[in-house]
Coordinates of C-alpha atoms and ligand atoms in Angstrom, one line a residue:
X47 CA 79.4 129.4 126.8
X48 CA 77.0 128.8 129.1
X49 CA 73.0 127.3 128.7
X50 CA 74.3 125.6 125.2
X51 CA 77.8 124.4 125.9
X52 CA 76.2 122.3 129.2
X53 CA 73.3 121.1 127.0
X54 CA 75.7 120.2 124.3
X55 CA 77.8 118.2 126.8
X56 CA 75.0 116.3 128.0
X57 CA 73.8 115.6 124.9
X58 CA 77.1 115.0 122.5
X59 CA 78.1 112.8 126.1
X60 CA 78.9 109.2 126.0
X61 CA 76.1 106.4 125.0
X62 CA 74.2 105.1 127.8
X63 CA 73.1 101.9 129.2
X64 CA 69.7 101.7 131.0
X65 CA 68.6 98.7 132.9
X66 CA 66.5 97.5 135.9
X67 CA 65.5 94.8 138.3
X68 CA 62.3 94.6 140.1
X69 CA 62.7 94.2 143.9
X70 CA 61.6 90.7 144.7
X71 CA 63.6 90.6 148.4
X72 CA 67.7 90.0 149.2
X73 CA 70.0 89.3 146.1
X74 CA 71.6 86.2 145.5
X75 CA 74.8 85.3 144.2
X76 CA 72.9 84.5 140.8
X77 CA 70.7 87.9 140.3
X78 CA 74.3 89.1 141.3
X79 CA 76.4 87.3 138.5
X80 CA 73.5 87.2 135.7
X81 CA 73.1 91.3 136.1
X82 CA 74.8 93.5 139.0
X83 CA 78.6 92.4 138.6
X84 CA 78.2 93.3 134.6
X85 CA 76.6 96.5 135.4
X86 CA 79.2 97.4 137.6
X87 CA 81.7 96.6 134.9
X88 CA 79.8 98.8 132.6
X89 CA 79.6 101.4 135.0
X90 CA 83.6 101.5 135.9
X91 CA 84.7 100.8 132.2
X92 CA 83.5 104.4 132.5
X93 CA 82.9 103.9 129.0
X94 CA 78.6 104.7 129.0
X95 CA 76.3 107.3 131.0
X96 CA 74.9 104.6 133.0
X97 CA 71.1 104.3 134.6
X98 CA 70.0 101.2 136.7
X99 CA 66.6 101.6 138.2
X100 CA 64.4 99.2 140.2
X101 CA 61.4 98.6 138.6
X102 CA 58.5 98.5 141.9
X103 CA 56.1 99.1 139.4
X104 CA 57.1 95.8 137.7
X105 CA 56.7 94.1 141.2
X106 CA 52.7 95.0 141.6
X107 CA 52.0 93.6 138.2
X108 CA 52.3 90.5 140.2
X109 CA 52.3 90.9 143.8
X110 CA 49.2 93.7 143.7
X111 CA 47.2 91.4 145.6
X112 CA 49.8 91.5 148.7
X113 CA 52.7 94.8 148.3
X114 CA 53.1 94.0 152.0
X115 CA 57.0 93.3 151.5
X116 CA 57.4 95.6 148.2
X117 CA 59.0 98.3 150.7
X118 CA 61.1 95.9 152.4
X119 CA 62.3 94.5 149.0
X120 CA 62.9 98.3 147.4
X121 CA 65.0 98.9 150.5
X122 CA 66.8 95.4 149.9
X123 CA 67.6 95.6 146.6
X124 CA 68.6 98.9 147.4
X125 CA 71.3 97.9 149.3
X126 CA 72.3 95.1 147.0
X127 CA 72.7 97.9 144.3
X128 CA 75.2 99.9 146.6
X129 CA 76.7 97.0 147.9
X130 CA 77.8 95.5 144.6
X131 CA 79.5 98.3 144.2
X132 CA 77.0 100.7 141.9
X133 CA 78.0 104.3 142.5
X134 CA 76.1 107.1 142.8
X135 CA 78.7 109.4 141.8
X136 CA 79.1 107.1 138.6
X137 CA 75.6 105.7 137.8
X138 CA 72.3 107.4 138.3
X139 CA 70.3 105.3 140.5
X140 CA 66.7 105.2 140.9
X141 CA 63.5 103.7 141.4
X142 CA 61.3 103.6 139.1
X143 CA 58.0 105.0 140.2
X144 CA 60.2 108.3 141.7
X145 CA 59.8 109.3 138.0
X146 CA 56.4 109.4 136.7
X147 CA 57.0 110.0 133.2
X148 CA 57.4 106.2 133.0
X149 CA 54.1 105.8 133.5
X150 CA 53.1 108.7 131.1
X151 CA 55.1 107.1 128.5
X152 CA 54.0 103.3 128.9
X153 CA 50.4 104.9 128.3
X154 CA 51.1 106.9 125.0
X155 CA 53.0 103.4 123.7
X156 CA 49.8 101.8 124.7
X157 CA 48.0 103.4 122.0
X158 CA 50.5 102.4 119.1
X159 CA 51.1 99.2 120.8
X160 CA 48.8 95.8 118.9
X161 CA 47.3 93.8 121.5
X162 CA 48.8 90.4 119.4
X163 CA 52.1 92.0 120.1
X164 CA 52.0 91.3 123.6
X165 CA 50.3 88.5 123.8
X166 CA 52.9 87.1 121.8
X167 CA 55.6 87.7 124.1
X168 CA 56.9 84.7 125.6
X169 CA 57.5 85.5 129.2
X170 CA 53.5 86.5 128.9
X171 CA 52.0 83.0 128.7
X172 CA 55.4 81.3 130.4
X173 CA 54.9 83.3 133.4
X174 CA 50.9 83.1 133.8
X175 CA 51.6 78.8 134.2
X176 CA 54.4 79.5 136.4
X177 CA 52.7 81.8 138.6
X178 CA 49.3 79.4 138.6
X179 CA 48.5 80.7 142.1
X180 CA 48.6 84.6 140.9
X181 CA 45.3 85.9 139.0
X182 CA 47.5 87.1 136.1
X183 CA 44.6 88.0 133.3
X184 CA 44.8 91.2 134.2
X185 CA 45.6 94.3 132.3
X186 CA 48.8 95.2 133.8
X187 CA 50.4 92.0 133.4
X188 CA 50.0 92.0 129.7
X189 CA 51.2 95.4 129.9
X190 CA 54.5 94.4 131.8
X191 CA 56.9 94.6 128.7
X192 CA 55.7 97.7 127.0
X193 CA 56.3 99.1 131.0
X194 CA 59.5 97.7 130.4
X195 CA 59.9 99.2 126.7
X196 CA 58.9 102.8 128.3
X197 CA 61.4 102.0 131.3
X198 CA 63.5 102.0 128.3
X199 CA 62.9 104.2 125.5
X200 CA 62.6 107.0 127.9
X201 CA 66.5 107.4 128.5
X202 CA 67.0 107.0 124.8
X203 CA 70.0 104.0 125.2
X204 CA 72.3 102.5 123.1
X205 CA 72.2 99.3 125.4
X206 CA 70.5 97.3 127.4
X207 CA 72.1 94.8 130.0
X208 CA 70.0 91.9 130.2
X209 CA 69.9 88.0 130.5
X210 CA 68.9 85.7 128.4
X211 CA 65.4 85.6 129.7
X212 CA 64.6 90.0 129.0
X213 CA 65.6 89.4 125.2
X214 CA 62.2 88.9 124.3
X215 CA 60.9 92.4 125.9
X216 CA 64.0 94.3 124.3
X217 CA 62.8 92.8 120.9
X218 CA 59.5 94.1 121.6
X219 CA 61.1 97.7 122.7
X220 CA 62.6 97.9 119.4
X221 CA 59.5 96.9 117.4
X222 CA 57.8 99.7 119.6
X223 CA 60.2 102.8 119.1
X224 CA 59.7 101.4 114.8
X225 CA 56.3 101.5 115.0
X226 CA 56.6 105.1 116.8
X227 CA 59.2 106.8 115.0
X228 CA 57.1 105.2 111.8
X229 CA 53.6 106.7 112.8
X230 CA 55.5 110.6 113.8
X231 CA 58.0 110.2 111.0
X232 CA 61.0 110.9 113.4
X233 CA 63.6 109.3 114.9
X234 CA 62.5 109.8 118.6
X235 CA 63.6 106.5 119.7
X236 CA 66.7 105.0 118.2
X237 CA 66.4 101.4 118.3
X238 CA 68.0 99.8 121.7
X239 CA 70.1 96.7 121.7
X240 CA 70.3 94.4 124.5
X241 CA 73.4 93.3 125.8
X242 CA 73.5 90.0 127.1
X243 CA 75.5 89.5 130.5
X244 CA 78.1 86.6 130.0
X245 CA 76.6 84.3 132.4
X246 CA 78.7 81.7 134.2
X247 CA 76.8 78.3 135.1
X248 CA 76.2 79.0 138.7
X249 CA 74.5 75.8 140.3
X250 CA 72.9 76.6 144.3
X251 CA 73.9 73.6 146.4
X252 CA 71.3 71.1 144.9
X253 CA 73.0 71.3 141.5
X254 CA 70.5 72.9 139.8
X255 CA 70.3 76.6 138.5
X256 CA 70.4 79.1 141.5
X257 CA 66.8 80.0 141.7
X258 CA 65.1 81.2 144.7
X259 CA 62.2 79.1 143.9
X260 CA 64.4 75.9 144.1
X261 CA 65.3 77.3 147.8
X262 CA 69.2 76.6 147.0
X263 CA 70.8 79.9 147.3
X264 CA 73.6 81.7 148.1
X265 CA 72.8 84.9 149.2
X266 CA 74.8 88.0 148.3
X267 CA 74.6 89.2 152.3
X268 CA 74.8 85.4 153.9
X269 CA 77.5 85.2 156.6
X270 CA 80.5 83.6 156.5
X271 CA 79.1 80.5 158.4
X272 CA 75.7 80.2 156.2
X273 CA 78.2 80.0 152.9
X274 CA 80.3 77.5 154.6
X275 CA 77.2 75.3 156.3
X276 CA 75.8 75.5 152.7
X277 CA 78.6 74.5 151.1
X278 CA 78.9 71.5 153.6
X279 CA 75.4 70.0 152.6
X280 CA 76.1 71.3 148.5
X281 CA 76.0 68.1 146.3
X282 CA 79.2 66.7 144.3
X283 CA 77.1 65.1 141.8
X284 CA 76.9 62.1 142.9
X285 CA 80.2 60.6 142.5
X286 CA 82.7 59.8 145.0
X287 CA 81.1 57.3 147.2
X288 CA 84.3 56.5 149.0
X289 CA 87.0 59.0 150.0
X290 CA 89.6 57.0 147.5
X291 CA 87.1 57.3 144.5
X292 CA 89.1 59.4 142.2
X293 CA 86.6 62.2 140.9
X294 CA 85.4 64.6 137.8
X295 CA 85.5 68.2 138.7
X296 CA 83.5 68.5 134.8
X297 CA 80.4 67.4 136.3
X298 CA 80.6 68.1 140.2
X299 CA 78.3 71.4 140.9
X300 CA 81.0 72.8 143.6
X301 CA 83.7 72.1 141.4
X302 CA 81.4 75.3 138.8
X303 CA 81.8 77.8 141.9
X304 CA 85.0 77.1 142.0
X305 CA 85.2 78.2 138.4
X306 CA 83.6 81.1 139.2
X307 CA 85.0 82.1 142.4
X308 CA 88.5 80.9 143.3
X309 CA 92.0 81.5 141.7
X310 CA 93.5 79.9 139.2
X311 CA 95.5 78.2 141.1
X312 CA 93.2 77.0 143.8
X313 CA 91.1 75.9 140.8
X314 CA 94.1 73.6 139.6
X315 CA 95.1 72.3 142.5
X316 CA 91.3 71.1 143.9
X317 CA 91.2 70.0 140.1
X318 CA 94.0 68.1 140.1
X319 CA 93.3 66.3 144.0
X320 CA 89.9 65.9 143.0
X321 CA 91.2 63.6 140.2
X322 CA 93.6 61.8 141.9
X323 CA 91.5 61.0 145.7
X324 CA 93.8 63.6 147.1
X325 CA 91.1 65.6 148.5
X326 CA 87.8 64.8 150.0
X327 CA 84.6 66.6 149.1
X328 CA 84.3 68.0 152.5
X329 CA 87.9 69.7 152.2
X330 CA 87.0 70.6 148.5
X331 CA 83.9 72.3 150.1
X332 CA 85.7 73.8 152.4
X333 CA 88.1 75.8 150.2
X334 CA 85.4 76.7 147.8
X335 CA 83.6 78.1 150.6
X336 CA 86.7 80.1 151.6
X337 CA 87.0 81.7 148.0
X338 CA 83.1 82.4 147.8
X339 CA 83.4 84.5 151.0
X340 CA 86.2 86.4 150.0
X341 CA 85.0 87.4 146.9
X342 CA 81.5 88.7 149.3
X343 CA 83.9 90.4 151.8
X344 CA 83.9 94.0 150.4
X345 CA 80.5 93.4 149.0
X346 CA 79.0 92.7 152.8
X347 CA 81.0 95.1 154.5
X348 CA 79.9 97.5 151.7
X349 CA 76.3 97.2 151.9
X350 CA 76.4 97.1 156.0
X351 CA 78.1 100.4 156.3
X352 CA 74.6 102.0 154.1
X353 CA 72.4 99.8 156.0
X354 CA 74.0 102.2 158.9
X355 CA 73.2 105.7 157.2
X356 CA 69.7 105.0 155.6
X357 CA 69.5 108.6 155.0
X358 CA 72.3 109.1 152.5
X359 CA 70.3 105.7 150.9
X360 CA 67.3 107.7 150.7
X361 CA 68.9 111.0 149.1
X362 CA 71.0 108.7 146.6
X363 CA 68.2 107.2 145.2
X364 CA 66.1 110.9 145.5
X365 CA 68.7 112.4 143.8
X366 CA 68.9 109.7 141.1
X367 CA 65.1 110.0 140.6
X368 CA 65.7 113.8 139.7
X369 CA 68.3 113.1 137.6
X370 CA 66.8 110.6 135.7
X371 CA 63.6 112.5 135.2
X372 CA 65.3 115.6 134.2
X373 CA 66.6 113.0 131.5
X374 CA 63.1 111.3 131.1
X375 CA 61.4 114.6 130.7
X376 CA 63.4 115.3 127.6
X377 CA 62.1 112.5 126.0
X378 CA 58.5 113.3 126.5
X379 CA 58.8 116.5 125.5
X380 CA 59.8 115.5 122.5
X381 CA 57.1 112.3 122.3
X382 CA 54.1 114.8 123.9
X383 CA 55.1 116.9 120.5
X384 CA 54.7 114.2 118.1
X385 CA 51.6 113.3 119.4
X386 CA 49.9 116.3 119.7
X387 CA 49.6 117.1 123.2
X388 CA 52.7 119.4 123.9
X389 CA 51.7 121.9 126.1
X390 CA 50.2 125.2 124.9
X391 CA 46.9 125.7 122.8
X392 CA 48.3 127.6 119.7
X393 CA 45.8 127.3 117.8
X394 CA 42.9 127.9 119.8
X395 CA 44.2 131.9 119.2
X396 CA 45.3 131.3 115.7
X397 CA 42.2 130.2 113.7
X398 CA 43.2 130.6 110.3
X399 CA 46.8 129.7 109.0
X400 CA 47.5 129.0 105.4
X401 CA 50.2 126.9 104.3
X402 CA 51.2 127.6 100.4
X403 CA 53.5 126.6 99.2
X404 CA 57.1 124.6 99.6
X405 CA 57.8 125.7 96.3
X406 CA 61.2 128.2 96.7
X407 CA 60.0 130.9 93.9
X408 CA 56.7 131.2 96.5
X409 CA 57.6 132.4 100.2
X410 CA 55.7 129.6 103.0
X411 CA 53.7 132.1 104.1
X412 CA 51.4 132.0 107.1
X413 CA 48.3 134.0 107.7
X414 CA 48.2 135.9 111.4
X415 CA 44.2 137.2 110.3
X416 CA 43.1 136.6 113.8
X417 CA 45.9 137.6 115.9
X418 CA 46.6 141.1 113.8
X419 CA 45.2 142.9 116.2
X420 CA 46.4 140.9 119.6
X421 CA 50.1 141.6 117.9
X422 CA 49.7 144.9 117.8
X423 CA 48.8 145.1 121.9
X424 CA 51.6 143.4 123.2
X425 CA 54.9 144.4 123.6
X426 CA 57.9 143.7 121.3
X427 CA 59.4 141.2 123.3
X428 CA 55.9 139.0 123.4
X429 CA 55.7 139.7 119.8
X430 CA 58.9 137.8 119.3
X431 CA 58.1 135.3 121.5
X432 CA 54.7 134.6 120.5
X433 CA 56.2 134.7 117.0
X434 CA 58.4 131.9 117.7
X435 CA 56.5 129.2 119.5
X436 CA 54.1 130.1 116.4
X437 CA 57.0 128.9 114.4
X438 CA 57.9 125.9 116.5
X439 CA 54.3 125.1 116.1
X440 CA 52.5 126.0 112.9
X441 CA 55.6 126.3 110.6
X442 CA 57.9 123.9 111.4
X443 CA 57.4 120.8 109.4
X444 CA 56.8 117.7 112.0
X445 CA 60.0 115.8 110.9
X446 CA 61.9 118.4 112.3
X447 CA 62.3 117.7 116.0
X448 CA 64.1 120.6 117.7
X449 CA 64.9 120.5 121.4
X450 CA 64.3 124.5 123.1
X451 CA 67.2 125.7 125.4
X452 CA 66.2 128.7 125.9
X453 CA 63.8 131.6 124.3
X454 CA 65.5 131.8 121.3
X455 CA 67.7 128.7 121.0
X456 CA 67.3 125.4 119.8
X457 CA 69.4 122.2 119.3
X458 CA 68.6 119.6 116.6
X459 CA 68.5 116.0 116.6
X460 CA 71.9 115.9 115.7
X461 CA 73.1 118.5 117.7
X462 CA 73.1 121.6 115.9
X463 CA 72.6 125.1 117.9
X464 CA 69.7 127.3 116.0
X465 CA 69.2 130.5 116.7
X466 CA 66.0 131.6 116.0
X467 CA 64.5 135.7 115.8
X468 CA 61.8 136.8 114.9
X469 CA 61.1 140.5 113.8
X470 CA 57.5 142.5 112.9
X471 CA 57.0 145.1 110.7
X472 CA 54.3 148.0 111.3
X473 CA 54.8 149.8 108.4
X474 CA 55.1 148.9 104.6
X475 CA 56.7 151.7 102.8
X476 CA 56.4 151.1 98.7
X477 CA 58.1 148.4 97.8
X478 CA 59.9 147.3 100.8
X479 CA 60.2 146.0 104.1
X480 CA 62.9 146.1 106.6
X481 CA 63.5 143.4 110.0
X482 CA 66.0 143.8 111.8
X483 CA 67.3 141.1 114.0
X484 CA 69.9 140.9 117.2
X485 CA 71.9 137.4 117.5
X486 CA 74.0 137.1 120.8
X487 CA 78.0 136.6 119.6
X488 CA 78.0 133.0 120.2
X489 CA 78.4 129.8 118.1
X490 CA 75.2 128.7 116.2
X491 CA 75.0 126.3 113.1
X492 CA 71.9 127.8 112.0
X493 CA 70.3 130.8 111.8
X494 CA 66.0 131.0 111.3
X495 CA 64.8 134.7 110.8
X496 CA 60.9 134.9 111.0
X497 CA 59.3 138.1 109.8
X498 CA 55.8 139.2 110.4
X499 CA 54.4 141.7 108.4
X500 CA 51.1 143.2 110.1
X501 CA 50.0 144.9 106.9
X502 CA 49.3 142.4 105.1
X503 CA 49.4 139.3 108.2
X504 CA 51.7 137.0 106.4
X505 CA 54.9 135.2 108.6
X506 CA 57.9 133.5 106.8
X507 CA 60.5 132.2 108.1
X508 CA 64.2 131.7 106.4
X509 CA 66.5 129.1 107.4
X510 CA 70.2 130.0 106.7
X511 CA 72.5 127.6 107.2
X512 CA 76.3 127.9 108.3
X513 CA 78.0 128.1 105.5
X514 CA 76.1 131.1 104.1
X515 CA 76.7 133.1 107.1
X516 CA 79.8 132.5 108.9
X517 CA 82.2 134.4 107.2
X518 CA 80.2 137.5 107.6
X519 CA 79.3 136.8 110.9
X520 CA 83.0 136.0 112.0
X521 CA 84.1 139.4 110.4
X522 CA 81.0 140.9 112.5
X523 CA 82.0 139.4 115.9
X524 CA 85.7 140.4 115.5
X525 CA 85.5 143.9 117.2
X526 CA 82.7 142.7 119.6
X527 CA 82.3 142.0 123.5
X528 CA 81.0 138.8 124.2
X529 CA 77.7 140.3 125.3
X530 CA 77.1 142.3 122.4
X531 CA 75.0 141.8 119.5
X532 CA 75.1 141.2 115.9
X533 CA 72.9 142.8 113.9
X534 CA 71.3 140.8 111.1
X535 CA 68.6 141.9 108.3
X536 CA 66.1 140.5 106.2
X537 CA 64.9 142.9 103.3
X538 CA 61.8 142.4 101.0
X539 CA 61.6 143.7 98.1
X540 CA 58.9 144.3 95.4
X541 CA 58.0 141.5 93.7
X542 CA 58.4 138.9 96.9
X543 CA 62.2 139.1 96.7
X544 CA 63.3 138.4 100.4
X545 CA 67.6 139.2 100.4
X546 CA 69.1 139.0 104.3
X547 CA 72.5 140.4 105.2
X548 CA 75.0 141.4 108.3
X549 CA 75.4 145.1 109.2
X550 CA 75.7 146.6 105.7
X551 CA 77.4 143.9 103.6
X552 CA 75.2 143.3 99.9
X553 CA 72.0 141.4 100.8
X554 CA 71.8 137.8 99.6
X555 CA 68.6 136.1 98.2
X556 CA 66.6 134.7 101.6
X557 CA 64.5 133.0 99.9
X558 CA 66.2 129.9 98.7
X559 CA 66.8 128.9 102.3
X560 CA 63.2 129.9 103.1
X561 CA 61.6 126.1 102.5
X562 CA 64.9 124.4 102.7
X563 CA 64.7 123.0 106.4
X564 CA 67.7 120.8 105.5
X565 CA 69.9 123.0 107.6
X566 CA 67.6 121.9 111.0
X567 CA 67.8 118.1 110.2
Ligands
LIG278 N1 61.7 92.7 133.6 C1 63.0 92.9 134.2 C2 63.4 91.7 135.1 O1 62.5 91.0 135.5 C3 63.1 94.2 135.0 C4 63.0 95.4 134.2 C5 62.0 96.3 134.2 C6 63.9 95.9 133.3 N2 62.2 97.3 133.3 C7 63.4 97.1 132.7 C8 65.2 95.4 132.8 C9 64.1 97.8 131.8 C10 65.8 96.2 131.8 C11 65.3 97.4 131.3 O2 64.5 91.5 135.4

């Protein structure tokens, strides 16, 4: 089944995991152990729909006095990305200002967003004193996590890979999406988690964290004779003074990439020697450097055969970008329609609708006044149409967030195929009315019928759920083709009575579905 069934996949698919890394130049082999190698874990568990973005936008909140290397870094990170082993086939890749609705979305968060929110954020005032030198008062950098919550929210995730240091700015995403989902009574945004990357200590060669500021990196692309000259000059400690000094691998920094990087066995062994004066520092060094450049081998010779073909880098990360905003634009569609600026100016041609009642024994009926006459112009297939966006629009209540495949289907929240039709009467012959409706012989969980009666311009709309309609509706499809119809009714009667039925099996009362929008949730 075609439009549906591929929506439903995509939709009913696996959870996914969404993070990012703003390109501030050439990975090293911390970046690459705090985030990449657990995002390539995530990716081939092939457990999650996976999204890993670099966030250039996050990059000018500091650097927008000087974006001179911004390109350079994008192009590096890039690399990194591929090199690590992030596949496009697996992951969708992207950067992030290739898909605007980030942007669009950090704005409309802006406006349920407190101020004292983000100034409470930790990394806000932490990173203002580290970066003394940067004029970081500015608007954007205050706005950096709720960029980050929007990089976020926008894919909808279940999880968000992060260190230690990004917890804050999930926290604040999921105090965001409740503040949202409170304000448009919905469920838009389910609340993200972060998931913290297991993070070996990994010491650069003066011992202390590998930091680029501290200038004591390995780098994720340095030769095999950088890793080995900066393993030569990496320090032990400061223990083993003499060659025979016996030694403690528990507080020597090489003695932690060894942890990381070399067998178990190698690990033993150096352990062991280390221990007993069998070894020196430089041959400790030495082997450690050995493991460490293995373990970069494939990653290297990886990234240097797409620094060769930077056109198939350009198209992966193009053809991420439209992935991802295919994705991204579902999400706003859905946020522009809580907030009131969905596309379309209903209203403007449909001055005066009334609203009675959600009592069952009174049909929710809408006035058409105004657009009587307009209805009566158009053609039959505009009618419908027109009748159902006024639907969507006017008569829907807000909680109910449906998702439009196609003209006349719709998936909810939670997955479930509506069908709606919508039918107009001209005539009103004593006592009652007749719409007749055509549903395509597929599989829907609900049915809506809208009728408009022109006489006296009032619109209902009945929601029938499953259960009341599928055994009919299997005995109606039996004898049918695929592409043909099934016919469906809705009958009023004096007195307000509205009864709906298949072909000519006995009518059913319509009207206790009519207010009962259960069915859509
Ligand atoms: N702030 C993150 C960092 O510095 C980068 C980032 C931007 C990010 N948007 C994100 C991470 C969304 C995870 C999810 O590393």
């Amino acid at each position: 089944m075609t439009g549906i069934m591929s929506e439903q996949q995509s939709m009913t698919s696996k959870p996914r995991v969404l993070s990012g890394m703003r390109p501030t130049g050439k990975l090293h082999l911390g970046n690459y152990m705090g985030a990449l190698a657990n995002w390539v874990k995530l990716q081939d568990s092939g457990l999650y729909e996976c999204y890993f973005f670099i966030a250039d936008w996050h990059a000018l909140t500091t650097d927008y006095a000087d974006p001179s290397q911004i390109r350079k870094n994008i192009a590096e990170v890039a690399l990194d990305y591929l090199g690590a082993g992030l596949d496009p086939e697996k992951s969708t890749l992207f950067i992030q200002s290739y898909v605007p609705q980030h942007a669009e979305l950090h704005l409309l968060l802006s406006m349920v967003t407190s101020l004292g929110w983000l100034e409470r954020v930790p990394t806000y005032k932490e990173q203002q004193e580290n970066l003394a030198g940067k004029e970081l008062t500015t608007y954007g950098f205050l706005g950096y996590p709720l960029l980050q919550s929007a990089d976020i929210l926008i894919y909808q995730p279940r999880f968000v890979p992060v260190g230690q240091d990004q917890v804050s700015h999930v926290e604040l995403t999921r105090e965001v999406a409740r503040r949202f989902n409170s304000i448009y009574k919905g469920n838009i945004f389910p609340e993200p988690d972060h998931l913290l990357t297991p993070s070996p200590k990994l010491p650069g060669t003066d011992g202390r964290k590998m930091s680029k500021s501290y200038g004591n990196t390995i780098g994720l692309t340095d030769s095999t004779k950088q890793i080995f000259e900066k393993l030569e000059k990496m320090t032990n400690g400061g223990q083993r003074n003499h060659v025979s000094d016996p030694g403690d691998p528990e507080i020597c920094p090489v003695y932690d990439l060894h942890k990381v990087f070399s067998s178990e066995t190698i690990k033993a062994e150096t352990n062991l020697a280390c221990r007993t004066a069998k070894i020196s520092c430089a041959e400790c060094k030495q082997i450690a450097a050995r493991s460490i450049d293995e373990y970069l081998e494939p990653i290297r010779r990886r990234r240097s055969e797409y620094e060769l073909k930077p056109n198939d880098v350009n198209q992966i990360f193009e053809d991420g970008a439209q992935r991802a905003s295919k994705r991204a634009e579902e999400t706003m569609r859905l946020v522009r329609d809580a907030m009131g600026i969905a596309r379309g100016i209903p209203v403007a041609r449909i001055n005066a609708f009334d609203r009675y009642s959600y009592d069952t024994s009174q049909p929710m009926q809408y006035s058409l006044e105004n657009f009587a006459e307009e209805i009566r112009s158009v053609s039959p297939e505009a009618q419908r149409k027109f009748l159902i966006d006024f639907w969507k629009n006017q008569m829907l209540p807000s909680e109910y967030q449906l998702k439009q495949l196609d003209d006349n289907s719709f998936v909810t929240l939670r997955n479930k195929r509506v069908f709606v039709a919508a039918a107009v009467t001209m005539d009103n012959q004593i006592g009652t009315q007749m719409f007749e409706y055509a549903i395509p012989n597929k599989n829907f969980e609900v049915l809506a019928f809208i009728t408009a009666d022109v006489t006296s311009n009032k619109v209902n709309a009945f929601v029938i759920p499953q259960k009341e309609f599928s055994f009919d509706f299997a005995l109606e499809r039996k004898p049918l083709k695929k592409s043909d119809v099934i016919k469906a009714y809705i009958r009023k009667t004096t007195g307000n009575l509205y009864q709906w039925s298949m072909a000519d099996k006995a009518g059913r009362s319509a009207g206790q579905f009519q207010n009962v929008y259960e069915p859509l949730k």
